[in-house]
Amino acid sequence: MASDEAQKLEPLRLELQLQAHQLNWPLHVGPPLSNQGAFGRVFDGLWTSTQEAVVIKYQRHSRTNRYVTMLDIQSLKSQSEQACTHTPYMMLYFDQGGLPEYRLYPLQKSIVPVEYYVGVKATLCQTLPAAQAKAYFDIESLGGYMIIFYKITNGITVQQYIQQNPVISERQAKNIIILIILNMHLVKRSLVYHNDLTASNMFLQTQPYPRVLFIDFGDADVMDGYTYNQLKIPPDMWTTNYPGGLRGTFHLIINACQECKQQYPQNISQTFVPPQQQQQAIVEQSAMHPWIVNDLKAVIDNPQFPYYHWKVFKT
């Protein structure tokens, strides 16, 4: 009984908490949705200035060493279920020339820049229209909580489409595959690695034209443009991200930072110089992170280099 009463008070508590932090948004918080999960609490909501229905996600954020931009992200809503994507710092697409264009937005002057674990600051692409930024604030201002707003739109995931249409034509399958490949190109061109690309994270729309949009970039990484473009090695070898979402070599580097305190010679790249220019570029990386030299050597000495899978590293 006490638990039921507490749940009834949650929307009011959330509204009061926003007001206490001078976040006077024209927002009415409705009851929590039934599909709660480890990702946080989800509420129905209403943006009262426009009478626009929204989904509000209220989540404890453990990564208190970084700020996150809260953007108005696409969400799904159907008659049978409500689900929301959770992408704290990325808008999914623009329409340009009749095609969906994925972009990462810049962090506005009023928004604290995203700082990665190693201090890398990201300035990401073109200007974000103010009307599309419904809410943003630093996560520490609410004591480690963050709140994300989602637009409600009509659509279906590729997984739901296949489940509802177990028999599809070859032409339908071909069109979906082409759209997925197109989006892969657009996302990679922005140097983004999704890390969780499944049929349930592909959003299928038919209006105003057929398109597949990747959603749920919560585990996404921003790739290191130099190593990706110059070395052409698998992108998840050199991606960077925050703790808990680390991938490949960066995961190893962070662990080594904590565990290995001994000194390394500054000229380590001179003591280990492979002949090929491509290998030399990796050696320059290893000079910055000398504790991974042996693991890197195992990779570049492999006949399949540079396409040898990153899991050769001890993670």
Short mmCIF file of N, CA and C in Angstrom, two decimals, residues 93-216:
data_model
loop_
_atom_site.label_atom_id
_atom_site.label_comp_id
_atom_site.label_asym_id
_atom_site.label_seq_id
_atom_site.Cartn_x
_atom_site.Cartn_y
_atom_site.Cartn_z
N TYR A 93 18.64 12.76 -36.90
CA TYR A 93 18.73 12.98 -38.34
C TYR A 93 18.20 14.35 -38.74
N PHE A 94 18.66 14.79 -39.91
CA PHE A 94 18.05 15.89 -40.65
C PHE A 94 17.59 15.34 -41.98
N ASP A 95 16.62 15.96 -42.60
CA ASP A 95 16.27 15.63 -43.97
C ASP A 95 17.02 16.59 -44.89
N GLN A 96 17.80 16.05 -45.78
CA GLN A 96 18.58 16.88 -46.69
C GLN A 96 18.56 16.24 -48.06
N GLY A 97 17.99 16.94 -49.02
CA GLY A 97 17.93 16.40 -50.36
C GLY A 97 17.10 15.13 -50.46
N GLY A 98 16.09 15.01 -49.59
CA GLY A 98 15.23 13.84 -49.64
C GLY A 98 15.78 12.62 -48.94
N LEU A 99 16.93 12.75 -48.28
CA LEU A 99 17.53 11.61 -47.59
C LEU A 99 17.77 11.96 -46.13
N PRO A 100 17.67 10.97 -45.24
CA PRO A 100 17.98 11.24 -43.83
C PRO A 100 19.47 11.45 -43.66
N GLU A 101 19.83 12.49 -42.94
CA GLU A 101 21.24 12.79 -42.71
C GLU A 101 21.49 12.78 -41.21
N TYR A 102 22.36 11.91 -40.76
CA TYR A 102 22.69 11.84 -39.34
C TYR A 102 23.73 12.89 -39.01
N ARG A 103 23.51 13.59 -37.92
CA ARG A 103 24.48 14.58 -37.49
C ARG A 103 24.59 14.58 -35.98
N LEU A 104 25.76 14.91 -35.52
CA LEU A 104 25.94 15.22 -34.11
C LEU A 104 25.89 16.73 -33.98
N TYR A 105 25.18 17.22 -32.97
CA TYR A 105 25.02 18.64 -32.84
C TYR A 105 26.15 19.27 -32.03
N PRO A 106 26.39 20.56 -32.26
CA PRO A 106 27.37 21.24 -31.42
C PRO A 106 26.77 21.51 -30.05
N LEU A 107 27.59 21.74 -29.10
CA LEU A 107 27.12 22.08 -27.76
C LEU A 107 27.03 23.60 -27.70
N GLN A 108 25.84 24.10 -27.43
CA GLN A 108 25.60 25.53 -27.48
C GLN A 108 26.38 26.26 -26.38
N LYS A 109 26.48 27.55 -26.54
CA LYS A 109 27.20 28.37 -25.57
C LYS A 109 26.63 28.20 -24.18
N SER A 110 25.32 28.01 -24.10
CA SER A 110 24.67 27.88 -22.80
C SER A 110 24.72 26.46 -22.25
N ILE A 111 25.29 25.54 -23.03
CA ILE A 111 25.37 24.15 -22.60
C ILE A 111 26.82 23.79 -22.36
N VAL A 112 27.11 23.20 -21.22
CA VAL A 112 28.48 22.82 -20.89
C VAL A 112 28.97 21.77 -21.87
N PRO A 113 30.17 21.90 -22.43
CA PRO A 113 30.67 20.91 -23.39
C PRO A 113 30.75 19.52 -22.77
N VAL A 114 30.50 18.53 -23.60
CA VAL A 114 30.67 17.15 -23.16
C VAL A 114 32.16 16.90 -22.96
N GLU A 115 32.54 16.37 -21.83
CA GLU A 115 33.94 16.05 -21.56
C GLU A 115 34.05 14.56 -21.37
N TYR A 116 34.88 13.93 -22.18
CA TYR A 116 35.09 12.50 -22.05
C TYR A 116 36.03 12.23 -20.88
N TYR A 117 36.14 10.97 -20.54
CA TYR A 117 36.92 10.56 -19.37
C TYR A 117 38.35 11.05 -19.44
N VAL A 118 38.93 11.08 -20.64
CA VAL A 118 40.32 11.49 -20.79
C VAL A 118 40.45 12.97 -21.09
N GLY A 119 39.39 13.73 -20.94
CA GLY A 119 39.46 15.16 -21.11
C GLY A 119 39.25 15.65 -22.52
N VAL A 120 38.86 14.78 -23.44
CA VAL A 120 38.63 15.20 -24.82
C VAL A 120 37.29 15.94 -24.90
N LYS A 121 37.29 17.12 -25.48
CA LYS A 121 36.05 17.89 -25.62
C LYS A 121 35.55 17.78 -27.05
N ALA A 122 34.26 17.52 -27.19
CA ALA A 122 33.69 17.33 -28.52
C ALA A 122 32.91 18.56 -28.94
N THR A 123 33.20 19.08 -30.14
CA THR A 123 32.37 20.10 -30.77
C THR A 123 31.82 19.46 -32.03
N LEU A 124 30.52 19.30 -32.11
CA LEU A 124 29.95 18.34 -33.03
C LEU A 124 29.01 18.99 -34.05
N CYS A 125 29.51 19.25 -35.26
CA CYS A 125 28.75 19.61 -36.47
C CYS A 125 28.03 20.95 -36.45
N GLN A 126 26.80 20.96 -36.95
CA GLN A 126 26.11 22.22 -37.26
C GLN A 126 25.26 22.73 -36.10
N THR A 127 24.58 23.86 -36.32
CA THR A 127 23.82 24.53 -35.27
C THR A 127 22.51 23.80 -34.99
N LEU A 128 22.20 23.69 -33.75
CA LEU A 128 20.95 23.06 -33.34
C LEU A 128 19.84 24.10 -33.25
N PRO A 129 18.75 23.95 -34.01
CA PRO A 129 17.63 24.88 -33.88
C PRO A 129 17.10 24.89 -32.45
N ALA A 130 16.89 26.08 -31.92
CA ALA A 130 16.48 26.20 -30.52
C ALA A 130 15.17 25.48 -30.25
N ALA A 131 14.27 25.46 -31.23
CA ALA A 131 12.97 24.83 -31.03
C ALA A 131 13.09 23.33 -30.81
N GLN A 132 14.20 22.74 -31.22
CA GLN A 132 14.36 21.30 -31.07
C GLN A 132 15.04 20.93 -29.75
N ALA A 133 15.48 21.92 -29.02
CA ALA A 133 16.12 21.64 -27.73
C ALA A 133 15.13 21.95 -26.62
N LYS A 134 14.34 20.97 -26.26
CA LYS A 134 13.28 21.21 -25.29
C LYS A 134 13.83 21.40 -23.88
N ALA A 135 14.89 20.69 -23.58
CA ALA A 135 15.39 20.74 -22.21
C ALA A 135 16.86 20.38 -22.18
N TYR A 136 17.60 21.09 -21.38
CA TYR A 136 18.99 20.73 -21.18
C TYR A 136 19.47 21.34 -19.87
N PHE A 137 20.35 20.67 -19.21
CA PHE A 137 20.95 21.16 -17.99
C PHE A 137 22.03 20.18 -17.59
N ASP A 138 22.92 20.58 -16.71
CA ASP A 138 23.98 19.64 -16.33
C ASP A 138 23.43 18.64 -15.33
N ILE A 139 23.94 17.43 -15.41
CA ILE A 139 23.35 16.35 -14.64
C ILE A 139 23.56 16.52 -13.14
N GLU A 140 24.59 17.26 -12.75
CA GLU A 140 24.86 17.41 -11.33
C GLU A 140 23.88 18.37 -10.66
N SER A 141 23.19 19.19 -11.45
CA SER A 141 22.29 20.17 -10.86
C SER A 141 21.09 19.51 -10.19
N LEU A 142 20.83 18.25 -10.52
CA LEU A 142 19.74 17.54 -9.87
C LEU A 142 20.28 16.40 -9.03
N GLY A 143 21.44 16.60 -8.47
CA GLY A 143 22.00 15.61 -7.56
C GLY A 143 22.28 14.28 -8.21
N GLY A 144 22.75 14.30 -9.44
CA GLY A 144 23.09 13.05 -10.11
C GLY A 144 21.95 12.45 -10.91
N TYR A 145 20.83 13.18 -11.03
CA TYR A 145 19.73 12.70 -11.85
C TYR A 145 19.72 13.46 -13.17
N MET A 146 19.23 12.81 -14.19
CA MET A 146 19.03 13.52 -15.44
C MET A 146 17.62 13.25 -15.93
N ILE A 147 17.09 14.18 -16.68
CA ILE A 147 15.74 14.06 -17.20
C ILE A 147 15.79 14.30 -18.71
N ILE A 148 15.19 13.40 -19.47
CA ILE A 148 15.23 13.48 -20.92
C ILE A 148 13.80 13.51 -21.44
N PHE A 149 13.54 14.37 -22.42
CA PHE A 149 12.23 14.48 -23.03
C PHE A 149 12.26 13.83 -24.41
N TYR A 150 11.18 13.18 -24.77
CA TYR A 150 11.11 12.50 -26.06
C TYR A 150 9.84 12.92 -26.79
N LYS A 151 9.99 13.22 -28.07
CA LYS A 151 8.80 13.43 -28.88
C LYS A 151 8.12 12.09 -29.12
N ILE A 152 6.82 12.14 -29.27
CA ILE A 152 6.06 10.93 -29.60
C ILE A 152 5.75 10.97 -31.09
N THR A 153 6.06 9.91 -31.78
CA THR A 153 5.85 9.87 -33.22
C THR A 153 5.34 8.50 -33.62
N ASN A 154 4.77 8.41 -34.78
CA ASN A 154 4.27 7.14 -35.28
C ASN A 154 5.37 6.39 -36.02
N GLY A 155 5.43 5.10 -35.81
CA GLY A 155 6.44 4.31 -36.49
C GLY A 155 6.53 2.93 -35.88
N ILE A 156 7.47 2.16 -36.36
CA ILE A 156 7.64 0.79 -35.92
C ILE A 156 9.10 0.42 -36.11
N THR A 157 9.62 -0.43 -35.24
CA THR A 157 10.99 -0.88 -35.42
C THR A 157 11.03 -1.98 -36.48
N VAL A 158 12.22 -2.21 -37.02
CA VAL A 158 12.37 -3.28 -38.00
C VAL A 158 12.01 -4.62 -37.37
N GLN A 159 12.35 -4.80 -36.10
CA GLN A 159 12.01 -6.04 -35.41
C GLN A 159 10.50 -6.23 -35.34
N GLN A 160 9.77 -5.17 -34.96
CA GLN A 160 8.32 -5.26 -34.90
C GLN A 160 7.72 -5.51 -36.28
N TYR A 161 8.29 -4.89 -37.30
CA TYR A 161 7.80 -5.06 -38.66
C TYR A 161 7.92 -6.51 -39.10
N ILE A 162 9.06 -7.13 -38.80
CA ILE A 162 9.27 -8.53 -39.18
C ILE A 162 8.34 -9.45 -38.40
N GLN A 163 8.13 -9.13 -37.10
CA GLN A 163 7.24 -9.95 -36.29
C GLN A 163 5.80 -9.87 -36.79
N GLN A 164 5.38 -8.69 -37.22
CA GLN A 164 4.01 -8.51 -37.69
C GLN A 164 3.82 -8.96 -39.14
N ASN A 165 4.93 -9.05 -39.88
CA ASN A 165 4.87 -9.48 -41.28
C ASN A 165 5.88 -10.60 -41.50
N PRO A 166 5.59 -11.80 -40.99
CA PRO A 166 6.57 -12.89 -41.06
C PRO A 166 6.92 -13.28 -42.49
N VAL A 167 6.04 -12.99 -43.44
CA VAL A 167 6.33 -13.28 -44.85
C VAL A 167 6.38 -11.95 -45.59
N ILE A 168 7.57 -11.54 -46.01
CA ILE A 168 7.72 -10.31 -46.78
C ILE A 168 8.33 -10.64 -48.13
N SER A 169 8.10 -9.76 -49.07
CA SER A 169 8.59 -10.01 -50.43
C SER A 169 10.09 -9.74 -50.50
N GLU A 170 10.70 -10.26 -51.55
CA GLU A 170 12.12 -10.02 -51.76
C GLU A 170 12.38 -8.53 -51.95
N ARG A 171 11.46 -7.84 -52.61
CA ARG A 171 11.63 -6.41 -52.83
C ARG A 171 11.60 -5.64 -51.52
N GLN A 172 10.67 -6.01 -50.61
CA GLN A 172 10.61 -5.35 -49.31
C GLN A 172 11.90 -5.56 -48.53
N ALA A 173 12.38 -6.80 -48.51
CA ALA A 173 13.63 -7.09 -47.81
C ALA A 173 14.79 -6.31 -48.40
N LYS A 174 14.84 -6.25 -49.72
CA LYS A 174 15.92 -5.52 -50.41
C LYS A 174 15.89 -4.04 -50.04
N ASN A 175 14.70 -3.44 -50.02
CA ASN A 175 14.59 -2.02 -49.70
C ASN A 175 15.06 -1.73 -48.28
N ILE A 176 14.68 -2.58 -47.32
CA ILE A 176 15.10 -2.38 -45.94
C ILE A 176 16.61 -2.49 -45.83
N ILE A 177 17.19 -3.48 -46.50
CA ILE A 177 18.65 -3.67 -46.46
C ILE A 177 19.36 -2.44 -47.03
N ILE A 178 18.86 -1.92 -48.14
CA ILE A 178 19.48 -0.74 -48.76
C ILE A 178 19.43 0.45 -47.80
N LEU A 179 18.29 0.65 -47.14
CA LEU A 179 18.15 1.77 -46.21
C LEU A 179 19.09 1.62 -45.03
N ILE A 180 19.26 0.39 -44.54
CA ILE A 180 20.18 0.15 -43.42
C ILE A 180 21.61 0.47 -43.84
N ILE A 181 22.01 0.02 -45.03
CA ILE A 181 23.36 0.28 -45.51
C ILE A 181 23.59 1.78 -45.68
N LEU A 182 22.57 2.49 -46.20
CA LEU A 182 22.69 3.94 -46.35
C LEU A 182 22.93 4.60 -45.00
N ASN A 183 22.17 4.21 -43.99
CA ASN A 183 22.34 4.80 -42.67
C ASN A 183 23.69 4.46 -42.08
N MET A 184 24.18 3.24 -42.31
CA MET A 184 25.51 2.88 -41.83
C MET A 184 26.55 3.84 -42.41
N HIS A 185 26.41 4.16 -43.68
CA HIS A 185 27.35 5.09 -44.32
C HIS A 185 27.26 6.47 -43.68
N LEU A 186 26.04 6.95 -43.45
CA LEU A 186 25.86 8.28 -42.90
C LEU A 186 26.40 8.37 -41.47
N VAL A 187 26.14 7.33 -40.68
CA VAL A 187 26.61 7.35 -39.30
C VAL A 187 28.14 7.27 -39.25
N LYS A 188 28.72 6.39 -40.05
CA LYS A 188 30.18 6.27 -40.06
C LYS A 188 30.84 7.55 -40.57
N ARG A 189 30.17 8.23 -41.52
CA ARG A 189 30.73 9.48 -42.03
C ARG A 189 30.81 10.53 -40.92
N SER A 190 29.93 10.43 -39.95
CA SER A 190 29.98 11.32 -38.79
C SER A 190 30.91 10.79 -37.71
N LEU A 191 31.63 9.69 -38.02
CA LEU A 191 32.57 9.08 -37.07
C LEU A 191 31.86 8.66 -35.79
N VAL A 192 30.72 8.02 -35.95
CA VAL A 192 29.96 7.51 -34.81
C VAL A 192 29.90 5.99 -34.92
N TYR A 193 30.11 5.33 -33.79
CA TYR A 193 30.00 3.88 -33.73
C TYR A 193 28.86 3.54 -32.78
N HIS A 194 27.82 2.88 -33.27
CA HIS A 194 26.58 2.70 -32.51
C HIS A 194 26.76 1.77 -31.32
N ASN A 195 27.41 0.64 -31.51
CA ASN A 195 27.71 -0.35 -30.47
C ASN A 195 26.53 -1.23 -30.06
N ASP A 196 25.32 -0.90 -30.49
CA ASP A 196 24.16 -1.71 -30.10
C ASP A 196 23.17 -1.75 -31.26
N LEU A 197 23.66 -2.04 -32.45
CA LEU A 197 22.82 -1.97 -33.64
C LEU A 197 22.09 -3.30 -33.84
N THR A 198 20.83 -3.32 -33.45
CA THR A 198 19.98 -4.50 -33.60
C THR A 198 18.70 -4.10 -34.32
N ALA A 199 17.91 -5.08 -34.70
CA ALA A 199 16.66 -4.78 -35.40
C ALA A 199 15.72 -3.95 -34.54
N SER A 200 15.80 -4.11 -33.22
CA SER A 200 14.94 -3.33 -32.33
C SER A 200 15.41 -1.88 -32.22
N ASN A 201 16.62 -1.58 -32.67
CA ASN A 201 17.14 -0.22 -32.64
C ASN A 201 17.17 0.42 -34.02
N MET A 202 16.36 -0.11 -34.92
CA MET A 202 16.19 0.48 -36.25
C MET A 202 14.73 0.86 -36.40
N PHE A 203 14.48 2.13 -36.62
CA PHE A 203 13.13 2.69 -36.62
C PHE A 203 12.67 2.85 -38.06
N LEU A 204 11.62 2.14 -38.44
CA LEU A 204 11.13 2.12 -39.82
C LEU A 204 9.97 3.09 -39.99
N GLN A 205 10.11 4.03 -40.92
CA GLN A 205 9.04 4.97 -41.23
C GLN A 205 8.73 4.90 -42.72
N THR A 206 7.48 5.13 -43.07
CA THR A 206 7.07 5.13 -44.48
C THR A 206 6.73 6.52 -44.98
N GLN A 207 6.52 7.48 -44.06
CA GLN A 207 6.18 8.84 -44.45
C GLN A 207 7.25 9.81 -43.94
N PRO A 208 7.59 10.85 -44.67
CA PRO A 208 7.08 11.21 -45.99
C PRO A 208 7.65 10.34 -47.11
N TYR A 209 8.60 9.48 -46.80
CA TYR A 209 9.16 8.53 -47.76
C TYR A 209 9.74 7.38 -46.94
N PRO A 210 9.95 6.21 -47.53
CA PRO A 210 10.48 5.08 -46.75
C PRO A 210 11.89 5.38 -46.24
N ARG A 211 12.11 5.10 -44.97
CA ARG A 211 13.44 5.31 -44.39
C ARG A 211 13.58 4.47 -43.14
N VAL A 212 14.80 4.15 -42.82
CA VAL A 212 15.14 3.46 -41.58
C VAL A 212 16.06 4.38 -40.80
N LEU A 213 15.70 4.68 -39.56
CA LEU A 213 16.51 5.53 -38.71
C LEU A 213 17.07 4.70 -37.57
N PHE A 214 18.35 4.82 -37.32
CA PHE A 214 18.94 4.16 -36.17
C PHE A 214 18.55 4.94 -34.92
N ILE A 215 18.19 4.24 -33.85
CA ILE A 215 17.81 4.88 -32.60
C ILE A 215 18.62 4.29 -31.46
N ASP A 216 18.45 4.88 -30.29
CA ASP A 216 19.09 4.40 -29.07
C ASP A 216 20.60 4.41 -29.19
#
